[in-house]
GROMACS .gro file of C-alpha atoms in nm:
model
  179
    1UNK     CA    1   1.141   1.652   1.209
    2UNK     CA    2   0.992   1.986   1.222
    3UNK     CA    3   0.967   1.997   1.621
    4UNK     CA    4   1.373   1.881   1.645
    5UNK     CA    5   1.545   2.067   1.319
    6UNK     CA    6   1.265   2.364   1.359
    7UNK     CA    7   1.040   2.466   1.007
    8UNK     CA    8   1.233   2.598   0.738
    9UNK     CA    9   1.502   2.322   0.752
   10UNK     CA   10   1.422   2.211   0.418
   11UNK     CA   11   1.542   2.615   0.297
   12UNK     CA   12   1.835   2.559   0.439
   13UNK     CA   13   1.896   2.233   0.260
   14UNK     CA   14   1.823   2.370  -0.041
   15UNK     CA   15   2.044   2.641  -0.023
   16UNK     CA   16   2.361   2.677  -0.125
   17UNK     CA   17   2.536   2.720   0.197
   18UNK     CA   18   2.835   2.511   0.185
   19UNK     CA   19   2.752   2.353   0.524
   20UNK     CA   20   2.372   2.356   0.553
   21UNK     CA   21   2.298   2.246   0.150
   22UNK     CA   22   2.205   1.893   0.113
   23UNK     CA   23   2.277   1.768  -0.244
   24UNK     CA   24   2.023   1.486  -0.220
   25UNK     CA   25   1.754   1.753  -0.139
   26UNK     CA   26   1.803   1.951  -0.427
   27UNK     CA   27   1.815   1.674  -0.663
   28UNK     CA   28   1.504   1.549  -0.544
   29UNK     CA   29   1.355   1.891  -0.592
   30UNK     CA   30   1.538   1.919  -0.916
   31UNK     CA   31   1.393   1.587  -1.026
   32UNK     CA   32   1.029   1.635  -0.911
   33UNK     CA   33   1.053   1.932  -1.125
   34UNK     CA   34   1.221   1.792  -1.452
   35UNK     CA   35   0.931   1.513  -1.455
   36UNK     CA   36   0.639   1.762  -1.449
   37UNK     CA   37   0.795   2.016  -1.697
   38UNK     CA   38   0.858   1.700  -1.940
   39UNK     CA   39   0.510   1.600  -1.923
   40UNK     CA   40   0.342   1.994  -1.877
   41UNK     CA   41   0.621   2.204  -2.131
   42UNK     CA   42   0.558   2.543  -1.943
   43UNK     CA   43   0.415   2.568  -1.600
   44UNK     CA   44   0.203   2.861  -1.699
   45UNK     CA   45  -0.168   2.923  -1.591
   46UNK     CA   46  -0.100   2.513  -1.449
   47UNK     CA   47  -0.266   2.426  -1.164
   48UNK     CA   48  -0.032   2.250  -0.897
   49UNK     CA   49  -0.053   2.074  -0.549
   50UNK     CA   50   0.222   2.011  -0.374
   51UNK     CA   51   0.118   1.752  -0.082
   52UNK     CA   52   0.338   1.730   0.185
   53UNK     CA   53   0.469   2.086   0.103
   54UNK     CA   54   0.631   2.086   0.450
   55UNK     CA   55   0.799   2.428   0.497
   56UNK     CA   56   0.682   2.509   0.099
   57UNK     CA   57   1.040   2.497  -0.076
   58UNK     CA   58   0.884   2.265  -0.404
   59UNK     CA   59   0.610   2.493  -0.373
   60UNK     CA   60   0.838   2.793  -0.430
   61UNK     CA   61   0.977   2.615  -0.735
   62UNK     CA   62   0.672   2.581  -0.861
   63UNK     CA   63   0.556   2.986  -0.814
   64UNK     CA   64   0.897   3.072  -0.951
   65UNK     CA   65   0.781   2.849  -1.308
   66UNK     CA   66   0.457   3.043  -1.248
   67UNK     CA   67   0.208   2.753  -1.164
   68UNK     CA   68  -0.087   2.853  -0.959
   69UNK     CA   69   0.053   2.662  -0.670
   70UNK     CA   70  -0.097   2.478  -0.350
   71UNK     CA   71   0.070   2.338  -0.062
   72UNK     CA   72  -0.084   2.105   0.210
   73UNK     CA   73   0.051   1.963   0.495
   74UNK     CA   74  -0.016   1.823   0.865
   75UNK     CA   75   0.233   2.045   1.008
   76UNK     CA   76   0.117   2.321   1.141
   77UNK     CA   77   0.489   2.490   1.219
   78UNK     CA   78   0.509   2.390   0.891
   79UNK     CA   79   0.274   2.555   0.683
   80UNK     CA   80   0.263   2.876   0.887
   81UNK     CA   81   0.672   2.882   0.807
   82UNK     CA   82   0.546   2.822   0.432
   83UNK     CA   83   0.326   3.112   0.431
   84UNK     CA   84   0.538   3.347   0.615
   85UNK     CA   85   0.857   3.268   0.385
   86UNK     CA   86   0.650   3.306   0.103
   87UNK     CA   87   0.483   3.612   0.193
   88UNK     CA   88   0.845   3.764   0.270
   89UNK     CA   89   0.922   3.654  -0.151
   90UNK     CA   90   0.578   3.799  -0.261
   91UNK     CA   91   0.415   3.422  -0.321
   92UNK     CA   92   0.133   3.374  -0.423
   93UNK     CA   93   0.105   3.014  -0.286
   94UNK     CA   94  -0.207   2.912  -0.119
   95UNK     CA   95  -0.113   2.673   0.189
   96UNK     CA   96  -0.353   2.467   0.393
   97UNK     CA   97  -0.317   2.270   0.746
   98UNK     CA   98  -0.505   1.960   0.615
   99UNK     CA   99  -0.452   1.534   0.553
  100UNK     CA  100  -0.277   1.431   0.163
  101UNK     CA  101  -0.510   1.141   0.202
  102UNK     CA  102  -0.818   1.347   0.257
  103UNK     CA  103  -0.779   1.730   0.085
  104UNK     CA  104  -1.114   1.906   0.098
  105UNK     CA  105  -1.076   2.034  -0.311
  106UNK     CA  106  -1.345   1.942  -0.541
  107UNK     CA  107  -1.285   1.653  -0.798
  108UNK     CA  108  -1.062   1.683  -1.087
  109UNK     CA  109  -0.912   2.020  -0.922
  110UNK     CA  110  -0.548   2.048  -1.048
  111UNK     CA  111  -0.355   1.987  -1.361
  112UNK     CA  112  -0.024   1.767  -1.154
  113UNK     CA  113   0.001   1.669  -0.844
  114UNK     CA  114   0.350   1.630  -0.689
  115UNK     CA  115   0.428   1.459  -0.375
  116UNK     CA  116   0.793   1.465  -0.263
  117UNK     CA  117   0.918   1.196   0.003
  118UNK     CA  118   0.604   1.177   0.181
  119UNK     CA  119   0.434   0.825   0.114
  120UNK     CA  120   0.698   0.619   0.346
  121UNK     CA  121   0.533   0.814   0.601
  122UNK     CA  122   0.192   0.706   0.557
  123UNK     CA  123   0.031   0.383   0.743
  124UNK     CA  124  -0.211   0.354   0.408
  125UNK     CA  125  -0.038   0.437   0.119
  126UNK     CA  126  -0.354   0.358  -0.079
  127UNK     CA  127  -0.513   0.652   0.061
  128UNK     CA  128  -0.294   0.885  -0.075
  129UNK     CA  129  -0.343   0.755  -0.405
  130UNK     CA  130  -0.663   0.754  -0.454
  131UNK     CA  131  -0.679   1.110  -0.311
  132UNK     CA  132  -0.424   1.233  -0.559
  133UNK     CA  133  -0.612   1.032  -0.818
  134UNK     CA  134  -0.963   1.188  -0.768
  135UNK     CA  135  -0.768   1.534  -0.720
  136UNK     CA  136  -0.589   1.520  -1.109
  137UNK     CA  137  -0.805   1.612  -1.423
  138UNK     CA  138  -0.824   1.395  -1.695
  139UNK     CA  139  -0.474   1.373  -1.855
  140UNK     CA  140  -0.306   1.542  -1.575
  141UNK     CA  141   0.034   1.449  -1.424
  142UNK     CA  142   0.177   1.345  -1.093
  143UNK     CA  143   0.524   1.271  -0.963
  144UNK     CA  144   0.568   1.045  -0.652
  145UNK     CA  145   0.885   1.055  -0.523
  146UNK     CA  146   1.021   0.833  -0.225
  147UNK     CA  147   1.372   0.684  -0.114
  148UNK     CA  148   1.432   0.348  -0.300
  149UNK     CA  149   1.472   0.053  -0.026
  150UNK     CA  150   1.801  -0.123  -0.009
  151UNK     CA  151   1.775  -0.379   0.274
  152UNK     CA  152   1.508  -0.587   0.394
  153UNK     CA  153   1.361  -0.328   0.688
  154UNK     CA  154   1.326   0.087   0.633
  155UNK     CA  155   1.612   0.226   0.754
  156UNK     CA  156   1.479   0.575   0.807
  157UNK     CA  157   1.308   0.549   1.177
  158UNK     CA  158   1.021   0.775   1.036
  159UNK     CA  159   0.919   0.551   0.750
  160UNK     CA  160   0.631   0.320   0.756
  161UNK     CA  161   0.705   0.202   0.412
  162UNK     CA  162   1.030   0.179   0.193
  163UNK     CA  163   0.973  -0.025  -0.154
  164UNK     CA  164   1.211  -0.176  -0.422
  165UNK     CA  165   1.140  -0.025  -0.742
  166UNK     CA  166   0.937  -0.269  -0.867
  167UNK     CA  167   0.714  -0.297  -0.552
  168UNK     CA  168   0.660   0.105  -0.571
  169UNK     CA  169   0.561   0.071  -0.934
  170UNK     CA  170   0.311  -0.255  -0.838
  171UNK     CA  171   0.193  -0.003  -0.542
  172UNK     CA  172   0.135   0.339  -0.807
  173UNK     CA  173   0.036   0.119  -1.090
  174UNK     CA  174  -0.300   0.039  -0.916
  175UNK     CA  175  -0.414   0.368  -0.940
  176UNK     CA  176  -0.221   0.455  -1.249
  177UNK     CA  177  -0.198   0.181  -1.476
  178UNK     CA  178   0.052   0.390  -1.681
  179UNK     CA  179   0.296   0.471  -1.443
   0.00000   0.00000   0.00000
């Protein structure tokens, strides 16, 4: 999407232009964001990775709650949008060119983990999860979030993988029996 709407689209979604703002967007965001600060209170001194930061918007909402934040993506016009835009806001966001499935942090590196419409992309799912599994400390928190499926094939061209509700939760549960 990045090479046909150009990096930064997700800004502009997330704005609130009256033509460019996408109200799905910023609920997402919105949501993502209400789920970690239910489980985490105050964002303070946390740890955070966004994966799949794409053009770093989450990632800003995440600085702005003062997280030490993290954003990794694939993308290379991507992530060097992400680091100029947050450079121009005085970020201190660390972004990285580099696979969700295979991050090159240490074990038990971050205290959540969120990861915003990015699994339907992925030919393994399963990767992903146990990446962001051996990535959270003990007792951490992630949110997964990803477009519920309504007919029998994805819809979106781009996805891989679209679930039912209960087939996401089967898919998560395996790595986080809690979920």
């Amino acid at each position: 999407k990045y090479q046909t709407r150009g990096a930064g689209y997700h800004w502009e979604l997330n704005s609130m232009h009256p033509l460019k703002m996408n109200a799905y967007v910023k609920a997402r965001y919105r949501k993502c964001l209400e789920l970690l600060g239910n489980k985490l209170g105050e964002f303070q001194d946390l740890k955070i990775v966004d994966l799949g930061c794409g053009d770093g918007v989450l990632t800003y909402e995440l600085v702005k709650r003062n997280a030490e934040s993290f954003g990794i993506d694939t993308a290379e016009e991507a992530i060097a949008f992400a680091k100029e835009k947050h450079q121009s806001l005085n970020s201190p966001a660390i972004f990285l060119v580099e696979s969700c499935c295979q991050t090159g942090f240490d074990d038990d590196s971050f205290d959540a983990v969120v990861c915003s419409d990015v699994i339907e992309h992925l030919q393994k799912p399963t990767e992903l999860l146990e990446e962001i599994k051996r990535l959270l400390k003990p007792g951490g928190v992630v949110v997964i979030s990803t477009p519920i499926r309504l007919p029998d094939i994805p819809v979106a061209e781009m996805h891989v993988n679209e679930w039912f509700p209960e087939e996401f939760k089967e898919l998560v549960g395996k790595n986080f029996p809690e979920a």
